[in-house]
Amino acid sequence: GAGVSQSPRYKVAKRGQDVALRCDPISGHVSLFWYQQALGQGPEFLTYFQNEAQLDKSGLPSDRFFAERPEGSVSTLKIQRTQQEDSAVYLCASSLDGSQTYGYTFGSGTRLTVV
Amino acid sequence: RKEVEQDPGPFNVPEGATVAFNCTYSNSASQSFFWYRQDCRKEPKLLMSVYSSGNEDGRFTAQLNRASQYISLLIRDSKLSDSATYLCVVSEWAGKSTFGDGTTLTVKP
């Protein structure tokens, strides 16, 4: 596609519910990143894939967070047993290769509200 | 202390003004540097990369001082459409990037 596509755009979850957020990167982009952005703050790194390999998951806040990219294209970020502190915008970004030469293209994000 | 720190802002300037934003970073292994722009309730968008020699894109000039671990963005002849939050971003060669919390700019008629 022409850009990075994320779905759903908005998600309201009851505390304790599991959620799955989808990211479809730009076709041919090798690298895919997930970030979490709280209100009034900059995006915080969660995890990074190069093709299907998850090379860095150091930013995942707890073992309730899990990400996958099984075929090196679409990625899913799953949050189990959601808590109120998980409320944030989840941003997916892709880049042509693993280097940071050209920066990222971000999707529009998924705004998660846990009630 | 955050890895990337930016001017707290907000900056409120009249149209036509020149405004400068500053950013410092703590990771001396950082290799790539960027400014992103984020409009309210939108995703960040790449504004420009920052090079050691300094670089310019129209009304925007970015500077990097590796010795002081300092990055700047200068906007000349501000337009109403420049109103946004400007995010300073640093990264090592590959992998994650670290974002500052942003500086909000409002340009008024």
CSV table of N, CA, C and O in Angstrom, one decimal, chain A residues 27-94:
chain,number,residue,atom,x,y,z
A,27,SER,N,4.8,-1.7,1.6
A,27,SER,CA,5.3,-2.9,0.9
A,27,SER,C,6.8,-2.8,0.6
A,27,SER,O,7.3,-1.8,0.1
A,28,GLY,N,7.5,-3.9,1.0
A,28,GLY,CA,8.9,-3.9,0.7
A,28,GLY,C,9.8,-3.3,1.9
A,28,GLY,O,11.0,-3.5,1.8
A,29,HIS,N,9.1,-2.7,2.8
A,29,HIS,CA,9.9,-2.2,4.0
A,29,HIS,C,10.3,-3.4,4.9
A,29,HIS,O,9.5,-4.1,5.4
A,30,VAL,N,11.6,-3.4,5.1
A,30,VAL,CA,12.1,-4.6,5.9
A,30,VAL,C,11.9,-4.4,7.4
A,30,VAL,O,11.6,-5.3,8.1
A,31,SER,N,12.0,-3.2,7.8
A,31,SER,CA,12.0,-2.9,9.3
A,31,SER,C,10.6,-2.4,9.7
A,31,SER,O,10.0,-1.6,9.1
A,32,LEU,N,10.2,-2.9,10.9
A,32,LEU,CA,8.9,-2.5,11.5
A,32,LEU,C,9.1,-2.2,12.9
A,32,LEU,O,9.8,-3.0,13.6
A,33,PHE,N,8.5,-1.2,13.4
A,33,PHE,CA,8.7,-0.7,14.8
A,33,PHE,C,7.3,-0.5,15.4
A,33,PHE,O,6.4,0.0,14.8
A,34,TRP,N,7.2,-0.8,16.7
A,34,TRP,CA,6.0,-0.4,17.5
A,34,TRP,C,6.5,0.6,18.6
A,34,TRP,O,7.5,0.4,19.2
A,35,TYR,N,5.7,1.7,18.7
A,35,TYR,CA,5.9,2.7,19.7
A,35,TYR,C,4.6,2.9,20.5
A,35,TYR,O,3.5,2.8,19.9
A,36,GLN,N,4.7,3.4,21.7
A,36,GLN,CA,3.6,3.7,22.6
A,36,GLN,C,3.7,5.2,22.9
A,36,GLN,O,4.8,5.7,23.3
A,37,GLN,N,2.6,6.0,22.7
A,37,GLN,CA,2.7,7.4,23.0
A,37,GLN,C,1.6,7.8,23.9
A,37,GLN,O,0.4,7.7,23.6
A,38,ALA,N,2.0,8.2,25.1
A,38,ALA,CA,1.1,8.7,26.1
A,38,ALA,C,0.8,10.2,25.9
A,38,ALA,O,1.6,10.9,25.2
A,39,LEU,N,-0.3,10.7,26.4
A,39,LEU,CA,-0.7,12.1,26.1
A,39,LEU,C,0.4,13.0,26.6
A,39,LEU,O,0.9,12.9,27.7
A,40,GLY,N,0.8,13.9,25.7
A,40,GLY,CA,1.8,15.0,26.1
A,40,GLY,C,3.2,14.5,26.2
A,40,GLY,O,4.1,15.2,26.6
A,41,GLN,N,3.5,13.3,25.7
A,41,GLN,CA,4.8,12.7,25.7
A,41,GLN,C,5.2,12.3,24.3
A,41,GLN,O,4.4,12.1,23.4
A,42,GLY,N,6.5,12.1,24.1
A,42,GLY,CA,7.0,11.6,22.8
A,42,GLY,C,6.8,10.1,22.7
A,42,GLY,O,6.5,9.4,23.8
A,43,PRO,N,6.8,9.5,21.6
A,43,PRO,CA,6.7,8.1,21.4
A,43,PRO,C,7.8,7.3,22.2
A,43,PRO,O,8.9,7.7,22.1
A,44,GLU,N,7.4,6.2,22.8
A,44,GLU,CA,8.4,5.4,23.5
A,44,GLU,C,8.5,4.0,22.8
A,44,GLU,O,7.5,3.4,22.5
A,45,PHE,N,9.7,3.6,22.5
A,45,PHE,CA,10.0,2.4,21.8
A,45,PHE,C,9.4,1.2,22.5
A,45,PHE,O,9.6,1.0,23.8
A,46,LEU,N,8.8,0.3,21.8
A,46,LEU,CA,8.3,-1.0,22.3
A,46,LEU,C,9.2,-2.2,21.8
A,46,LEU,O,9.8,-2.9,22.5
A,47,THR,N,9.2,-2.3,20.4
A,47,THR,CA,9.8,-3.5,19.8
A,47,THR,C,10.1,-3.2,18.4
A,47,THR,O,9.5,-2.3,17.7
A,48,TYR,N,11.0,-4.0,17.8
A,48,TYR,CA,11.5,-3.8,16.4
A,48,TYR,C,11.7,-5.2,15.7
A,48,TYR,O,12.2,-6.1,16.3
A,49,PHE,N,11.2,-5.2,14.5
A,49,PHE,CA,11.4,-6.4,13.7
A,49,PHE,C,12.2,-6.0,12.4
A,49,PHE,O,12.1,-5.0,11.8
A,50,GLN,N,13.1,-7.0,12.0
A,50,GLN,CA,13.7,-6.9,10.7
A,50,GLN,C,13.2,-8.2,10.0
A,50,GLN,O,13.5,-9.3,10.4
A,51,ASN,N,12.4,-8.0,9.0
A,51,ASN,CA,11.6,-9.1,8.4
A,51,ASN,C,10.8,-9.8,9.4
A,51,ASN,O,10.1,-9.1,10.2
A,52,GLU,N,10.9,-11.1,9.6
A,52,GLU,CA,10.1,-11.7,10.6
A,52,GLU,C,10.8,-11.9,12.0
A,52,GLU,O,10.2,-12.3,12.9
A,53,ALA,N,12.1,-11.4,12.0
A,53,ALA,CA,12.8,-11.6,13.2
A,53,ALA,C,12.6,-10.4,14.2
A,53,ALA,O,12.8,-9.2,13.8
A,54,GLN,N,12.3,-10.7,15.4
A,54,GLN,CA,12.1,-9.7,16.4
A,54,GLN,C,13.5,-9.4,17.0
A,54,GLN,O,14.0,-10.2,17.9
A,55,LEU,N,14.1,-8.3,16.6
A,55,LEU,CA,15.5,-8.1,17.0
A,55,LEU,C,15.7,-7.4,18.4
A,55,LEU,O,16.7,-7.4,19.0
A,56,ASP,N,14.6,-6.7,18.8
A,56,ASP,CA,14.7,-6.0,20.0
A,56,ASP,C,13.3,-5.8,20.6
A,56,ASP,O,12.4,-5.3,20.0
A,57,LYS,N,13.1,-6.4,21.8
A,57,LYS,CA,11.8,-6.2,22.5
A,57,LYS,C,12.0,-5.6,23.9
A,57,LYS,O,11.2,-5.8,24.8
A,58,SER,N,13.1,-4.9,24.0
A,58,SER,CA,13.5,-4.3,25.3
A,58,SER,C,12.5,-3.3,25.8
A,58,SER,O,12.4,-3.0,27.0
A,59,GLY,N,11.7,-2.7,25.0
A,59,GLY,CA,10.7,-1.7,25.4
A,59,GLY,C,9.4,-2.2,25.8
A,59,GLY,O,8.5,-1.4,26.3
A,60,LEU,N,9.1,-3.4,25.6
A,60,LEU,CA,7.8,-4.0,26.0
A,60,LEU,C,7.7,-3.9,27.5
A,60,LEU,O,8.5,-4.4,28.3
A,61,PRO,N,6.6,-3.2,28.1
A,61,PRO,CA,6.6,-2.9,29.5
A,61,PRO,C,6.4,-4.1,30.4
A,61,PRO,O,6.7,-4.0,31.6
A,62,SER,N,5.8,-5.1,29.9
A,62,SER,CA,5.5,-6.3,30.8
A,62,SER,C,5.3,-7.5,29.9
A,62,SER,O,5.2,-7.4,28.7
A,63,ASP,N,5.2,-8.7,30.5
A,63,ASP,CA,5.0,-9.9,29.7
A,63,ASP,C,3.6,-10.0,29.2
A,63,ASP,O,3.2,-11.0,28.6
A,64,ARG,N,2.7,-9.0,29.5
A,64,ARG,CA,1.4,-9.0,29.0
A,64,ARG,C,1.4,-8.5,27.5
A,64,ARG,O,0.4,-8.6,26.8
A,65,PHE,N,2.5,-7.9,27.1
A,65,PHE,CA,2.7,-7.4,25.8
A,65,PHE,C,3.5,-8.4,24.9
A,65,PHE,O,4.5,-8.9,25.3
A,66,PHE,N,2.9,-8.6,23.7
A,66,PHE,CA,3.5,-9.6,22.8
A,66,PHE,C,3.4,-9.1,21.4
A,66,PHE,O,2.3,-8.6,21.0
A,67,ALA,N,4.4,-9.2,20.6
A,67,ALA,CA,4.3,-8.8,19.2
A,67,ALA,C,4.8,-9.8,18.3
A,67,ALA,O,5.7,-10.6,18.6
A,68,GLU,N,4.3,-9.9,17.1
A,68,GLU,CA,4.7,-10.9,16.1
A,68,GLU,C,4.6,-10.3,14.7
A,68,GLU,O,3.8,-9.4,14.4
A,69,ARG,N,5.4,-10.9,13.8
A,69,ARG,CA,5.4,-10.5,12.4
A,69,ARG,C,5.8,-11.8,11.6
A,69,ARG,O,6.9,-11.9,11.0
A,70,PRO,N,4.9,-12.8,11.6
A,70,PRO,CA,5.3,-14.1,11.2
A,70,PRO,C,5.8,-14.3,9.8
A,70,PRO,O,6.6,-15.2,9.5
A,71,GLU,N,5.3,-13.5,8.9
A,71,GLU,CA,5.7,-13.6,7.5
A,71,GLU,C,6.5,-12.4,7.0
A,71,GLU,O,6.7,-12.2,5.8
A,72,GLY,N,6.9,-11.6,7.9
A,72,GLY,CA,7.8,-10.5,7.5
A,72,GLY,C,7.1,-9.3,6.9
A,72,GLY,O,7.7,-8.4,6.4
A,73,SER,N,5.7,-9.3,7.1
A,73,SER,CA,5.0,-8.2,6.5
A,73,SER,C,4.1,-7.6,7.6
A,73,SER,O,4.5,-6.8,8.4
A,74,VAL,N,2.8,-8.1,7.7
A,74,VAL,CA,1.9,-7.6,8.7
A,74,VAL,C,2.4,-8.0,10.1
A,74,VAL,O,2.9,-9.0,10.3
A,75,SER,N,2.2,-7.0,11.0
A,75,SER,CA,2.5,-7.3,12.4
A,75,SER,C,1.3,-7.1,13.3
A,75,SER,O,0.4,-6.3,13.0
A,76,THR,N,1.3,-7.8,14.4
A,76,THR,CA,0.2,-7.7,15.4
A,76,THR,C,0.9,-7.5,16.8
A,76,THR,O,1.8,-8.2,17.1
A,77,LEU,N,0.4,-6.5,17.5
A,77,LEU,CA,0.8,-6.2,18.9
A,77,LEU,C,-0.4,-6.7,19.7
A,77,LEU,O,-1.5,-6.2,19.5
A,78,LYS,N,-0.1,-7.6,20.6
A,78,LYS,CA,-1.2,-8.1,21.5
A,78,LYS,C,-0.9,-7.7,22.9
A,78,LYS,O,0.2,-7.8,23.4
A,79,ILE,N,-2.0,-7.3,23.6
A,79,ILE,CA,-1.9,-6.9,25.0
A,79,ILE,C,-2.9,-7.8,25.7
A,79,ILE,O,-4.1,-7.7,25.4
A,80,GLN,N,-2.4,-8.5,26.7
A,80,GLN,CA,-3.3,-9.4,27.5
A,80,GLN,C,-3.7,-8.7,28.8
A,80,GLN,O,-2.9,-7.9,29.3
A,81,ARG,N,-4.9,-9.0,29.2
A,81,ARG,CA,-5.3,-8.5,30.5
A,81,ARG,C,-5.0,-7.0,30.7
A,81,ARG,O,-4.3,-6.6,31.6
A,82,THR,N,-5.6,-6.2,29.8
A,82,THR,CA,-5.3,-4.8,29.7
A,82,THR,C,-5.6,-4.1,31.1
A,82,THR,O,-6.5,-4.5,31.8
A,83,GLN,N,-4.7,-3.1,31.3
A,83,GLN,CA,-4.8,-2.3,32.5
A,83,GLN,C,-5.0,-0.9,32.1
A,83,GLN,O,-4.7,-0.5,31.0
A,84,GLN,N,-5.5,0.0,33.0
A,84,GLN,CA,-5.7,1.4,32.7
A,84,GLN,C,-4.4,2.1,32.2
A,84,GLN,O,-4.5,2.9,31.3
A,85,GLU,N,-3.3,1.7,32.8
A,85,GLU,CA,-2.1,2.3,32.4
A,85,GLU,C,-1.6,2.0,30.9
A,85,GLU,O,-0.7,2.6,30.4
A,86,ASP,N,-2.3,1.0,30.3
A,86,ASP,CA,-2.1,0.7,28.9
A,86,ASP,C,-2.7,1.7,28.0
A,86,ASP,O,-2.4,1.7,26.8
A,87,SER,N,-3.6,2.5,28.5
A,87,SER,CA,-4.3,3.5,27.6
A,87,SER,C,-3.2,4.5,27.0
A,87,SER,O,-2.5,5.1,27.7
A,88,ALA,N,-3.2,4.5,25.7
A,88,ALA,CA,-2.2,5.3,25.0
A,88,ALA,C,-2.5,5.2,23.5
A,88,ALA,O,-3.4,4.4,23.1
A,89,VAL,N,-1.7,5.9,22.7
A,89,VAL,CA,-1.8,5.7,21.2
A,89,VAL,C,-0.6,4.7,20.9
A,89,VAL,O,0.5,4.9,21.3
A,90,TYR,N,-0.9,3.7,20.1
A,90,TYR,CA,0.1,2.7,19.7
A,90,TYR,C,0.4,3.0,18.2
A,90,TYR,O,-0.5,2.9,17.4
A,91,LEU,N,1.6,3.4,18.0
A,91,LEU,CA,2.1,3.7,16.7
A,91,LEU,C,3.0,2.7,16.1
A,91,LEU,O,3.8,2.1,16.7
A,92,CYS,N,2.7,2.4,14.8
A,92,CYS,CA,3.5,1.4,14.1
A,92,CYS,C,4.3,2.3,13.0
A,92,CYS,O,3.8,3.2,12.5
A,93,ALA,N,5.5,1.9,12.8
A,93,ALA,CA,6.3,2.6,11.8
A,93,ALA,C,7.1,1.6,11.0
A,93,ALA,O,7.5,0.5,11.5
A,94,SER,N,7.4,1.9,9.7
A,94,SER,CA,8.2,1.0,8.9
A,94,SER,C,9.3,1.9,8.3
A,94,SER,O,9.2,3.1,8.1
